Short mmCIF file of C-alpha atoms in Angstrom, two decimals:
data_model
loop_
_atom_site.label_atom_id
_atom_site.label_comp_id
_atom_site.label_asym_id
_atom_site.label_seq_id
_atom_site.Cartn_x
_atom_site.Cartn_y
_atom_site.Cartn_z
CA MET A 1 -34.92 8.42 1.43
CA ILE A 2 -38.43 9.54 0.53
CA HIS A 3 -41.29 7.13 -0.09
CA SER A 4 -44.12 7.39 -2.58
CA MET A 5 -47.70 7.10 -1.34
CA THR A 6 -48.49 4.79 -4.26
CA GLY A 7 -47.44 1.17 -4.05
CA TYR A 8 -48.54 -2.38 -4.84
CA ALA A 9 -47.75 -5.96 -3.84
CA SER A 10 -49.50 -9.33 -3.98
CA LYS A 11 -48.81 -12.83 -2.72
CA VAL A 12 -50.48 -16.23 -3.11
CA PHE A 13 -49.72 -19.19 -0.85
CA SER A 14 -51.28 -22.54 0.01
CA THR A 15 -51.57 -24.20 3.38
CA GLY A 16 -53.51 -27.37 4.07
CA ALA A 17 -56.85 -27.21 2.28
CA TYR A 18 -56.66 -23.47 1.61
CA THR A 19 -55.14 -21.21 -1.04
CA VAL A 20 -54.81 -17.64 0.20
CA SER A 21 -54.42 -14.58 -2.04
CA THR A 22 -53.24 -11.28 -0.55
CA GLU A 23 -53.20 -7.91 -2.34
CA ILE A 24 -51.99 -4.55 -0.95
CA LYS A 25 -52.23 -1.26 -2.84
CA SER A 26 -52.09 2.39 -1.85
CA TYR A 27 -52.94 5.86 -3.17
CA ASN A 28 -52.40 9.49 -2.20
CA HIS A 29 -54.15 10.67 0.93
CA LYS A 30 -53.69 13.45 3.49
CA TYR A 31 -53.52 10.98 6.36
CA LEU A 32 -53.07 7.24 6.93
CA ASP A 33 -56.32 5.45 6.09
CA VAL A 34 -56.28 1.64 6.01
CA PHE A 35 -59.13 -0.39 4.53
CA VAL A 36 -59.13 -4.17 5.04
CA LYS A 37 -61.44 -6.65 3.34
CA LEU A 38 -61.33 -10.11 4.92
CA PRO A 39 -63.47 -13.26 4.75
CA ARG A 40 -65.91 -13.35 7.64
CA SER A 41 -63.97 -16.03 9.53
CA LEU A 42 -60.85 -13.81 9.50
CA ALA A 43 -62.55 -10.52 10.41
CA TYR A 44 -61.02 -10.60 13.88
CA LEU A 45 -57.57 -10.05 12.30
CA GLU A 46 -58.46 -6.60 10.91
CA ASN A 47 -56.94 -4.52 13.73
CA ILE A 48 -53.81 -6.68 13.79
CA LEU A 49 -53.28 -6.12 10.05
CA LYS A 50 -53.90 -2.37 10.39
CA LYS A 51 -51.29 -2.18 13.14
CA GLU A 52 -48.75 -3.99 10.93
CA VAL A 53 -49.40 -1.46 8.15
CA SER A 54 -49.02 1.52 10.50
CA ASN A 55 -45.53 0.24 11.38
CA VAL A 56 -44.31 0.81 7.82
CA VAL A 57 -46.68 3.45 6.39
CA GLN A 58 -47.28 6.92 7.81
CA ARG A 59 -49.49 8.48 5.14
CA GLY A 60 -51.69 7.29 2.29
CA LYS A 61 -54.87 5.36 1.51
CA VAL A 62 -53.98 1.67 1.89
CA GLU A 63 -56.30 -1.11 0.72
CA ILE A 64 -55.80 -4.75 1.72
CA PHE A 65 -57.73 -7.61 0.15
CA PHE A 66 -57.72 -11.24 1.28
CA SER A 67 -59.41 -14.10 -0.52
CA VAL A 68 -59.33 -17.70 0.70
CA LEU A 69 -60.11 -20.60 -1.64
CA ASP A 70 -61.11 -23.79 0.15
CA ASN A 71 -59.72 -26.71 -1.85
CA SER A 72 -61.51 -29.34 0.21
CA VAL A 73 -64.85 -30.52 -1.22
CA LYS A 74 -65.88 -31.88 2.18
CA SER A 75 -65.57 -28.48 3.75
CA VAL A 76 -67.77 -26.96 1.02
CA ILE A 77 -70.51 -29.64 0.98
CA ASN A 78 -72.46 -30.33 4.16
CA GLU A 79 -72.93 -34.08 3.75
CA THR A 80 -75.63 -34.35 6.41
CA LYS A 81 -77.74 -31.65 4.75
CA PHE A 82 -77.10 -33.21 1.31
CA LYS A 83 -78.47 -36.59 2.54
CA GLU A 84 -81.48 -34.87 4.08
CA VAL A 85 -82.32 -33.18 0.75
CA TYR A 86 -81.89 -36.48 -1.11
CA ALA A 87 -84.15 -38.32 1.37
CA TYR A 88 -86.79 -35.60 1.20
CA LEU A 89 -86.87 -35.62 -2.63
CA THR A 90 -87.09 -39.45 -2.61
CA GLU A 91 -90.09 -39.33 -0.28
CA LEU A 92 -91.64 -36.57 -2.40
CA ASN A 93 -91.25 -38.68 -5.56
CA LYS A 94 -93.00 -41.62 -3.87
CA TRP A 95 -95.81 -39.37 -2.68
CA ILE A 96 -96.54 -38.09 -6.20
CA GLY A 97 -96.03 -41.53 -7.74
CA ILE A 98 -92.61 -41.17 -9.39
CA LYS A 99 -90.58 -44.38 -9.06
CA LYS A 100 -87.33 -42.88 -10.38
CA ALA A 101 -84.79 -41.75 -7.74
CA PRO A 102 -83.82 -38.05 -7.61
CA THR A 103 -80.92 -37.13 -9.91
CA LEU A 104 -77.94 -34.93 -9.00
CA SER A 105 -79.49 -32.20 -11.13
CA ASP A 106 -82.66 -32.41 -9.03
CA ILE A 107 -80.66 -32.18 -5.82
CA MET A 108 -78.58 -29.20 -7.03
CA LEU A 109 -81.76 -27.16 -7.33
CA PHE A 110 -81.62 -27.06 -3.52
CA LYS A 111 -77.87 -26.46 -3.25
CA ASP A 112 -78.38 -23.44 -0.99
CA LEU A 113 -79.42 -25.91 1.70
CA PHE A 114 -76.16 -27.92 1.70
CA VAL A 115 -73.42 -25.80 0.06
CA GLN A 116 -71.69 -23.95 2.88
CA ASN A 117 -70.67 -20.30 2.84
CA LYS A 118 -67.00 -20.31 1.75
CA GLU A 119 -66.27 -17.39 4.02
CA ASN A 120 -67.17 -19.51 7.04
CA PHE A 121 -64.36 -21.99 7.39
CA GLU A 122 -62.54 -23.44 10.32
CA ILE A 123 -59.05 -22.11 11.09
CA ASN A 124 -56.52 -23.00 13.72
CA LYS A 125 -53.61 -21.18 15.31
CA ASP A 126 -51.11 -22.62 12.84
CA PHE A 127 -53.13 -21.31 9.89
CA GLU A 128 -53.36 -17.88 11.51
CA THR A 129 -49.58 -17.79 12.08
CA ILE A 130 -48.82 -18.80 8.49
CA LEU A 131 -51.28 -16.22 7.16
CA LEU A 132 -49.77 -13.39 9.24
CA ASN A 133 -46.21 -14.35 8.30
CA ASN A 134 -47.10 -14.33 4.60
CA PHE A 135 -48.88 -10.99 5.03
CA LYS A 136 -45.72 -9.51 6.58
CA GLU A 137 -43.70 -10.72 3.59
CA CYS A 138 -46.23 -9.14 1.22
CA LEU A 139 -46.08 -5.94 3.30
CA LYS A 140 -42.28 -5.84 2.89
CA SER A 141 -42.67 -6.08 -0.90
CA PHE A 142 -45.30 -3.36 -0.74
CA ALA A 143 -43.00 -1.07 1.28
CA LYS A 144 -40.20 -1.77 -1.20
CA SER A 145 -42.42 -0.72 -4.11
CA ARG A 146 -43.16 2.58 -2.35
CA GLN A 147 -39.46 3.06 -1.71
CA THR A 148 -38.57 2.35 -5.35
CA GLU A 149 -41.24 4.76 -6.58
CA GLY A 150 -39.99 7.29 -4.02
CA ALA A 151 -36.47 7.10 -5.46
CA PHE A 152 -37.84 8.00 -8.91
CA LEU A 153 -39.81 10.88 -7.38
CA ALA A 154 -36.75 12.19 -5.52
CA LYS A 155 -34.67 12.10 -8.70
CA ASP A 156 -37.28 13.98 -10.73
CA ILE A 157 -37.95 16.54 -7.97
CA SER A 158 -34.21 17.16 -7.47
CA LYS A 159 -33.77 17.76 -11.19
CA ARG A 160 -36.61 20.28 -11.22
CA VAL A 161 -35.37 22.01 -8.05
CA ASN A 162 -31.94 22.45 -9.66
CA ARG A 163 -33.57 23.99 -12.72
CA LEU A 164 -35.60 26.23 -10.42
CA SER A 165 -32.41 27.40 -8.69
CA THR A 166 -30.89 28.21 -12.08
CA LEU A 167 -33.91 30.32 -13.04
CA VAL A 168 -33.82 32.22 -9.73
CA LYS A 169 -30.11 32.96 -10.29
CA LYS A 170 -31.01 34.44 -13.66
CA VAL A 171 -33.44 36.76 -11.89
CA GLU A 172 -30.74 37.74 -9.38
CA LYS A 173 -28.27 38.38 -12.18
CA HIS A 174 -30.76 40.73 -13.80
CA LEU A 175 -31.40 42.72 -10.60
CA PRO A 176 -28.54 45.28 -11.12
CA LYS A 177 -30.03 46.22 -14.51
CA LEU A 178 -33.46 46.43 -12.92
CA LYS A 179 -32.14 48.71 -10.16
CA GLU A 180 -30.56 51.06 -12.71
CA LYS A 181 -33.85 51.14 -14.51
CA LEU A 182 -35.62 51.93 -11.23
CA LYS A 183 -33.19 54.74 -10.42
CA ILE A 184 -34.00 56.44 -13.69
CA LYS A 185 -37.70 55.96 -13.10
CA ILE A 186 -37.49 57.37 -9.55
CA LYS A 187 -35.29 60.27 -10.71
CA ASN A 188 -37.83 61.21 -13.36
CA ARG A 189 -40.63 60.97 -10.82
CA ILE A 190 -38.75 63.21 -8.37
CA GLU A 191 -38.19 65.82 -11.08
CA GLU A 192 -41.91 65.75 -11.83
CA LEU A 193 -42.73 66.24 -8.18
CA LEU A 194 -40.16 69.03 -7.71
CA ALA A 195 -41.81 70.90 -10.52
CA THR A 196 -44.87 71.17 -8.30
CA ASP A 197 -45.33 72.76 -4.88
CA ILE A 198 -44.92 69.40 -3.10
CA GLN A 199 -43.69 69.42 0.48
CA ARG A 200 -40.41 67.65 1.41
CA GLU A 201 -42.22 65.18 3.69
CA ARG A 202 -44.62 64.20 0.93
CA LEU A 203 -41.68 63.81 -1.47
CA GLU A 204 -39.90 61.44 0.92
CA GLN A 205 -43.07 59.38 1.34
CA GLU A 206 -43.52 59.13 -2.42
CA VAL A 207 -39.94 57.96 -2.99
CA ALA A 208 -40.13 55.43 -0.13
CA TYR A 209 -43.40 54.08 -1.55
CA MET A 210 -41.90 53.66 -5.02
CA LEU A 211 -38.83 51.87 -3.65
CA ASP A 212 -40.92 49.52 -1.53
CA LYS A 213 -43.34 48.80 -4.36
CA ILE A 214 -40.68 47.97 -6.94
CA ASP A 215 -37.77 46.44 -4.98
CA VAL A 216 -37.88 42.60 -5.12
CA SER A 217 -34.75 41.86 -3.07
CA GLU A 218 -36.73 40.54 -0.09
CA GLU A 219 -38.79 38.19 -2.27
CA ILE A 220 -35.62 36.81 -3.87
CA GLY A 221 -34.05 36.32 -0.43
CA ARG A 222 -37.08 34.44 0.92
CA LEU A 223 -37.35 32.38 -2.27
CA ASN A 224 -33.72 31.29 -1.93
CA GLN A 225 -34.27 30.41 1.73
CA HIS A 226 -37.33 28.29 0.84
CA LEU A 227 -35.27 26.50 -1.81
CA THR A 228 -32.51 25.79 0.71
CA ASN A 229 -35.00 24.40 3.24
CA PHE A 230 -36.72 22.36 0.54
CA LYS A 231 -33.43 20.73 -0.51
CA LYS A 232 -32.53 19.89 3.11
CA ILE A 233 -35.90 18.25 3.76
CA LEU A 234 -35.75 16.33 0.47
CA LYS A 235 -32.29 15.03 1.38
CA LEU A 236 -33.40 13.92 4.86
CA GLY A 237 -36.35 12.01 3.39
CA ASP A 238 -38.69 10.06 5.71
CA SER A 239 -42.30 11.28 5.86
CA CYS A 240 -41.73 14.78 4.46
CA GLY A 241 -44.53 15.21 1.89
CA LYS A 242 -46.49 17.78 3.94
CA LYS A 243 -43.39 19.88 4.62
CA LEU A 244 -42.35 19.85 0.95
CA ASP A 245 -45.86 20.83 -0.09
CA PHE A 246 -45.79 23.74 2.38
CA TYR A 247 -42.57 25.10 0.88
CA THR A 248 -43.87 24.82 -2.70
CA GLN A 249 -46.84 26.97 -1.63
CA GLU A 250 -44.51 29.49 -0.02
CA MET A 251 -42.32 29.63 -3.14
CA LEU A 252 -45.38 30.23 -5.31
CA ARG A 253 -46.46 33.06 -3.00
CA GLU A 254 -43.05 34.76 -3.27
CA ILE A 255 -42.77 34.37 -7.04
CA ASN A 256 -46.30 35.76 -7.54
CA THR A 257 -45.42 38.82 -5.46
CA LEU A 258 -42.12 39.21 -7.32
CA SER A 259 -43.91 39.03 -10.67
CA VAL A 260 -46.31 41.81 -9.70
CA LYS A 261 -43.68 44.10 -8.14
CA SER A 262 -40.87 43.85 -10.71
CA GLN A 263 -42.74 45.47 -13.64
CA ASP A 264 -40.00 44.14 -15.88
CA ALA A 265 -40.58 42.17 -19.09
CA PHE A 266 -37.48 39.96 -18.71
CA ILE A 267 -38.30 39.02 -15.12
CA SER A 268 -41.95 38.47 -16.03
CA GLU A 269 -40.89 35.87 -18.59
CA LEU A 270 -38.64 34.17 -16.03
CA THR A 271 -41.35 34.13 -13.36
CA ILE A 272 -43.69 32.33 -15.78
CA GLU A 273 -41.04 29.62 -16.18
CA ILE A 274 -40.40 29.54 -12.43
CA LYS A 275 -44.10 29.19 -11.60
CA GLY A 276 -44.44 26.40 -14.13
CA GLU A 277 -41.51 24.54 -12.57
CA ILE A 278 -42.86 24.99 -9.04
CA GLU A 279 -46.25 23.66 -10.14
CA LYS A 280 -44.58 20.57 -11.63
CA ILE A 281 -42.62 20.07 -8.40
CA ARG A 282 -45.82 20.40 -6.40
CA GLU A 283 -47.54 17.77 -8.52
CA GLN A 284 -44.75 15.32 -7.71
CA VAL A 285 -44.67 16.31 -4.04
CA GLN A 286 -48.37 15.33 -3.81
CA ASN A 287 -47.19 11.71 -4.24
CA VAL A 288 -44.63 11.88 -1.43
CA GLU A 289 -45.50 10.25 1.91
#
């Protein structure tokens, strides 16, 4: 089964005085690139989280965001610093002759001195274990979303590949008519050449050149082989995005050559449809891991 490179999952859980929010999302990328944003006190977990991601994702830009809300007022307010600010303002009021005690509004003007950085909080081993376990659960949901999206991609790509096969068969079916047309064209050319003083060797070279220039049998054969390989890879799944993209490029190369060589209006119309279908397939393949 193929997986999409786009996915999303989130999870919120509470433990003790903390509420933790986790968010994982991913986009298309040539390689695996994991970005992790953690509160300062959890920064040491970055490599552990990246390793967990690499166990389930092989390609894509993955972004992980953690936010921790401290529900404990005591852990946010440094009481010792708060009392020091209050005492200092009280002494300052006495010094300038104000008998009224400092209000909470007065004290909050100096909140930077006693409100602690929320990213700097104390954690223990139990908290770390709970956090990692919840992250793994979120990662499973994330992987499932990529798998679900991958199933939709596989269905759409398979449908387009089947249509592509049908169009190629139409080209093959038309080849006998094209060959008859070529025979007449070559015959006329030979008669023109025979009317001149052309040498036999030159005549053979001219005919061989015309046959090579116009015959599209090899391109059709390679195109069919690319389609067969593409279907096999798509069926096997796993991390196959790069391989599928390679074969779409090869199919485009063959169909472009075929379009130039055939010099036939019917085939030209078909090749336009074929190229359009390959381009649509390639767009979808860009999302495959």
